[in-house]
Amino acid sequence: MSLDSVRVRFAPSPTGPLHLGGIRTALYNYLFAKKHNGAFILRIEDTDQKRFVKSSESYILEALKWCNIEPDEGVGYGGHYFPYYQSKRLDVYRTYVNKLLKKGNAYYAFDIDLDQKRKEYNHRGLIFSYNSKIRMDLNNSLTMTEKQLHDKLRSCSYVIRFKIEPGEKLKMYDIIRGNIIVDTDNLDDKVLLKSDGVATYHLANTIDDYLMKITHVIRGEEWLPSMSLHVLLYRALGWTPPNFAHLPLILRNNGKGKISKRNTDSFNFPIYPIQWKIPKTKVVIPGYRELGYFPEAFVNMLALLGWNPGIKREIFSLQELINLFSLEKITKSGVYFNIKKANWFNKKYLNKKQEEIFVFLSKKIKTHSIFFKKNYLWKVIYLTMDRIHFIHEIWEHSFYFFISPSFYEASFFKKICNEKTIVQLENAKKILLCNINLNQFTSINLRCLFKTIKNKHQIMQLFRFSLVGSLKGIDIFIILEMLGKEESMRRVEKLINQIKEKI
Ligand code: GLU
């Protein structure tokens, strides 16, 4: 088919926040639409009122905006095919279900509460399913006269089920998975209209995809088992089905299965693009945005989670992703999520954001009411940049260039809390004071000087501890040079006093 008029949709149910898998589905739809100058549509599938969560819609819109993958059409964006909420299209579904009833592709079923039946089957080690094998033994319009049906409809509640014709090997094609054959003997007669008159996902989704002229259905693998039902629904309504592409699952790299909306507690990595406030408890779960990930890095990482452009590069702008994207290059099997890789992506983008780091650091310094020359700040940034993955990390890796440590790392402090250390620190101080004057206080000179010192490693460690407050930080000679002789000596003095106080 011609790809000129590509129309794809992201069709979330507003049952909570989007997780990584959901946002990746939106991204792939977006990339595909943009690649083919098509339209990316946002439809809210809100027929299941029991699971409806009010704040999900604004969450979805905000998350897409943050990722810079905004829809062309749909909820929040308008368009010809409105309304884009399924809850506002119930009459439309009713019309089509009536057509299906008339053509004999659907039937009324009065046995709504099937729990007892399920239990009985369970006892016998069987699974109950309302299908072509048993529907003629059940309480439905296929097993009664017109008159009986008429009476029943007036007095009883009912659902409307799709009538699957057995005995067919249904051939289908999925762009990612290739040919798929399903034996219709194994399908059950799914409910299309619930007893409250509301369409189920299957009916509403199929009708809307057709009416909204969707050309490609790109969605998660969890919907693959529904594909046969949807294809049969299209056929029953006399419509040509769209193209289908079912995306691989995103798996947790601890082997504990897939990432899903209902299973978000046990992750040791963020699962939401932006923060989610749990409506009941008001607990806020931070998302990638709040944790300091750049949207470009997040989107870049997500794009490669199940798709591979086949070239040896990993950093792509959104426009490059659009140019390279193809559904055929999406992997079939589940993909493992790796937070280290996500951080790696952020780092790559961070390297190009030095101005932002500068602004962040300047603000941080202001909050401490201290002043430093621009040049000094830039130097600090160059010296510590390679240690950070996020802008906010710059402070914990560089504070000691600006302020004296306000506390010392406890276990090492305990270890050195003795007279011997005081003597060592006093000696070290003397070495510096006698051998090196103010304008020679450079890392090169200091390095040379230390070569001749006995116990140099121990002394260097003590210097580091005095200046940084822990054994962390960059090259000690550079720290000494940056802080200068006077400030360095002050900090050594401070540590000596702290030890004296404790012993
Ligand atoms: N409402 C479905 C969901 O939330 C959409 C599935 C589809 O794209 O067909 O996953």
Short mmCIF file of N, CA and C and ligand atoms in Angstrom, two decimals, residues 9 11-13 43 45 201 205 209 217-220 222-223 230 261, ligand 1:
data_model
loop_
_atom_site.label_atom_id
_atom_site.label_comp_id
_atom_site.label_asym_id
_atom_site.label_seq_id
_atom_site.Cartn_x
_atom_site.Cartn_y
_atom_site.Cartn_z
N ARG A 9 -2.17 5.63 15.64
CA ARG A 9 -2.74 6.18 16.88
C ARG A 9 -2.05 5.57 18.09
N ALA A 11 -3.29 4.75 21.79
CA ALA A 11 -4.64 4.65 22.35
C ALA A 11 -4.63 4.17 23.79
N PRO A 12 -4.05 4.96 24.68
CA PRO A 12 -3.96 4.49 26.07
C PRO A 12 -5.31 4.48 26.78
N SER A 13 -5.44 3.58 27.74
CA SER A 13 -6.60 3.61 28.62
C SER A 13 -6.20 4.45 29.82
N ARG A 43 -5.85 8.83 21.09
CA ARG A 43 -7.24 8.48 21.41
C ARG A 43 -7.28 7.94 22.84
N GLU A 45 -8.94 5.63 25.43
CA GLU A 45 -9.83 4.47 25.45
C GLU A 45 -10.38 4.29 26.86
N TYR A 201 -13.40 -3.05 24.94
CA TYR A 201 -12.20 -2.59 24.24
C TYR A 201 -12.19 -3.08 22.79
N ASN A 205 -12.28 -0.32 19.94
CA ASN A 205 -10.96 -0.15 19.33
C ASN A 205 -11.01 -0.41 17.82
N ASP A 209 -10.57 2.50 15.02
CA ASP A 209 -9.44 2.43 14.09
C ASP A 209 -9.94 2.56 12.65
N VAL A 217 -1.68 -0.25 12.95
CA VAL A 217 -1.89 -0.41 14.39
C VAL A 217 -0.57 -0.88 14.99
N ILE A 218 0.07 0.02 15.72
CA ILE A 218 1.38 -0.32 16.32
C ILE A 218 1.15 -0.31 17.82
N ARG A 219 1.25 -1.48 18.43
CA ARG A 219 0.92 -1.57 19.86
C ARG A 219 1.70 -2.70 20.51
N GLY A 220 1.55 -2.81 21.83
CA GLY A 220 2.33 -3.78 22.59
C GLY A 220 1.96 -5.22 22.29
N GLU A 222 1.22 -7.51 24.14
CA GLU A 222 0.12 -8.08 24.93
C GLU A 222 -1.20 -8.11 24.16
N TRP A 223 -1.25 -7.36 23.06
CA TRP A 223 -2.48 -7.32 22.26
C TRP A 223 -2.45 -8.30 21.09
N HIS A 230 -9.88 -9.08 16.22
CA HIS A 230 -10.03 -7.80 15.55
C HIS A 230 -10.14 -7.98 14.03
N LYS A 261 1.93 -1.97 33.92
CA LYS A 261 1.28 -0.95 34.73
C LYS A 261 0.94 -1.46 36.12
N1 GLU B 1 -6.33 0.82 25.21
C1 GLU B 1 -5.32 -0.13 24.91
C2 GLU B 1 -4.18 0.01 25.92
O1 GLU B 1 -4.27 0.83 26.83
C3 GLU B 1 -4.82 0.08 23.52
C4 GLU B 1 -4.43 -1.12 22.80
C5 GLU B 1 -4.29 -0.85 21.32
O2 GLU B 1 -3.41 -0.04 20.98
O3 GLU B 1 -5.03 -1.42 20.55
O4 GLU B 1 -3.20 -0.65 25.87
#
